[in-house]
Coordinates of C-alpha atoms in Angstrom, one line a residue:
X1 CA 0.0 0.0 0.0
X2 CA 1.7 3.3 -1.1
X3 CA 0.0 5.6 1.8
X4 CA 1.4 3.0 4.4
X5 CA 5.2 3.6 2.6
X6 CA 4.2 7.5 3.0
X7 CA 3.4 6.9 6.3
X8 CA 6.6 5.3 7.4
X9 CA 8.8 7.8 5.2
X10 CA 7.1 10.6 7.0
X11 CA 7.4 9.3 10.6
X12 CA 10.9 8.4 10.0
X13 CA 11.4 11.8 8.7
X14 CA 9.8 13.3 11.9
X15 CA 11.6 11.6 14.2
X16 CA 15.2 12.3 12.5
X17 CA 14.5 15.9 12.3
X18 CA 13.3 15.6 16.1
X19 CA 16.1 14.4 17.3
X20 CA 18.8 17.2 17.7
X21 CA 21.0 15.3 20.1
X22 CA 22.0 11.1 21.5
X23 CA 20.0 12.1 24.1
X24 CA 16.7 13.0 22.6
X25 CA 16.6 9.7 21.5
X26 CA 13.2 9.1 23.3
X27 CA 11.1 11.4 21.3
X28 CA 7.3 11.4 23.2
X29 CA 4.7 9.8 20.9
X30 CA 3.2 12.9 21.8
X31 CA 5.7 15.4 20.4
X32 CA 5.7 13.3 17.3
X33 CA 1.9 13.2 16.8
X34 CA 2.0 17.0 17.5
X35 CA 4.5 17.2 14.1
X36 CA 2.7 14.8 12.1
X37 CA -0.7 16.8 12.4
X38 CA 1.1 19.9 11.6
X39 CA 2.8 18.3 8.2
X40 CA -0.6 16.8 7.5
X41 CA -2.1 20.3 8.0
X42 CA 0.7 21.9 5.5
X43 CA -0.2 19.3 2.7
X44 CA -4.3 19.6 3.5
X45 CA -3.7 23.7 3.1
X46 CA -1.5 22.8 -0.5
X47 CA -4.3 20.6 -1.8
X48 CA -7.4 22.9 -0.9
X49 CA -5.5 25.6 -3.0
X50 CA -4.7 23.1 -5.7
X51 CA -0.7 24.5 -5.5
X52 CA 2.4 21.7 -5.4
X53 CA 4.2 24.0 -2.7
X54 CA 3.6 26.3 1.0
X55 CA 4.0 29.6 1.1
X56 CA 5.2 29.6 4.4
X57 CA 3.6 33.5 6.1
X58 CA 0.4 32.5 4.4
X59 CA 0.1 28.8 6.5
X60 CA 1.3 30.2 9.2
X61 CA -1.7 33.1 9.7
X62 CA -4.1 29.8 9.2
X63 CA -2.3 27.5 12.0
X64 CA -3.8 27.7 15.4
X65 CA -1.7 28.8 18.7
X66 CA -0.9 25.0 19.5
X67 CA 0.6 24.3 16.2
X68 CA 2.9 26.9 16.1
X69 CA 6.0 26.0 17.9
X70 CA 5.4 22.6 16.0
X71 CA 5.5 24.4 12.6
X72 CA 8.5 26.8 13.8
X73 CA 10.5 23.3 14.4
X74 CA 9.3 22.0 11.1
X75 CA 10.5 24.8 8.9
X76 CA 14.1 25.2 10.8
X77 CA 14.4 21.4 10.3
X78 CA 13.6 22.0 6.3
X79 CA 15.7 24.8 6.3
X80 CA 18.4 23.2 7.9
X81 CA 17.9 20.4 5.3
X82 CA 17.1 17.9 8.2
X83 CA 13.5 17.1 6.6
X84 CA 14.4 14.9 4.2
X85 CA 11.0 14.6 1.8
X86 CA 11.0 18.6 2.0
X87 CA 12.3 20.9 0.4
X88 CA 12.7 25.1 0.7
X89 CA 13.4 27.3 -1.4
X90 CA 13.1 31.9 -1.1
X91 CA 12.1 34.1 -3.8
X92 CA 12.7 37.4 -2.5
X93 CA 11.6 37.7 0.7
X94 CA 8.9 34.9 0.6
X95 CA 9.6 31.7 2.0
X96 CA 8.0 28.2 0.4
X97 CA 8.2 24.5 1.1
X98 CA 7.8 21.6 -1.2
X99 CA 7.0 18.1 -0.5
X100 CA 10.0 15.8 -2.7
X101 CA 7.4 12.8 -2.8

């Protein structure tokens, strides 16, 4: 099944770019789940505007308070190029992510 391989690139993906340091090792399922609804968000957002990448400000103004800090440690892990399925590029002073799969 294709959206179980997704899945399993995605969570490894997650937990990777969660874990800064040997001793983050045990990242808390919910810390994880927190990052997985904020990527599923991003791609929901893409798809209801029919586009293939983020405009990062613009999601940002539609995430609630709680998502946030999640979204803040998503985008410095693309940016750093830790998110490996994502990708960032700037034009100007706009900021956009793209999914790779």
């Amino acid at each position: 099944d294709l959206m179980a391989v997704y899945r399993v690139a995605s969570t490894v993906m997650l937990k990777r770019m969660l874990l800064h340091q040997q001793a983050d090792r045990h990242i808390s399922d919910e810390q994880l789940a927190t990052c997985s609804r904020t990527l599923e968000r991003a791609a929901m957002f893409m798809q209801a505007q029919h586009k293939l990448e983020l405009e990062c400000s613009e999601f940002e103004k539609e995430l609630p308070a709680d998502m946030k800090p999640s979204w803040q440690n998503l985008r410095w892990a693309v940016e750093c190029g830790r998110a490996m399925l994502l990708r960032m590029h700037r034009e100007g002073d706009r900021c956009y992510i793209r999914f790779m799969i």
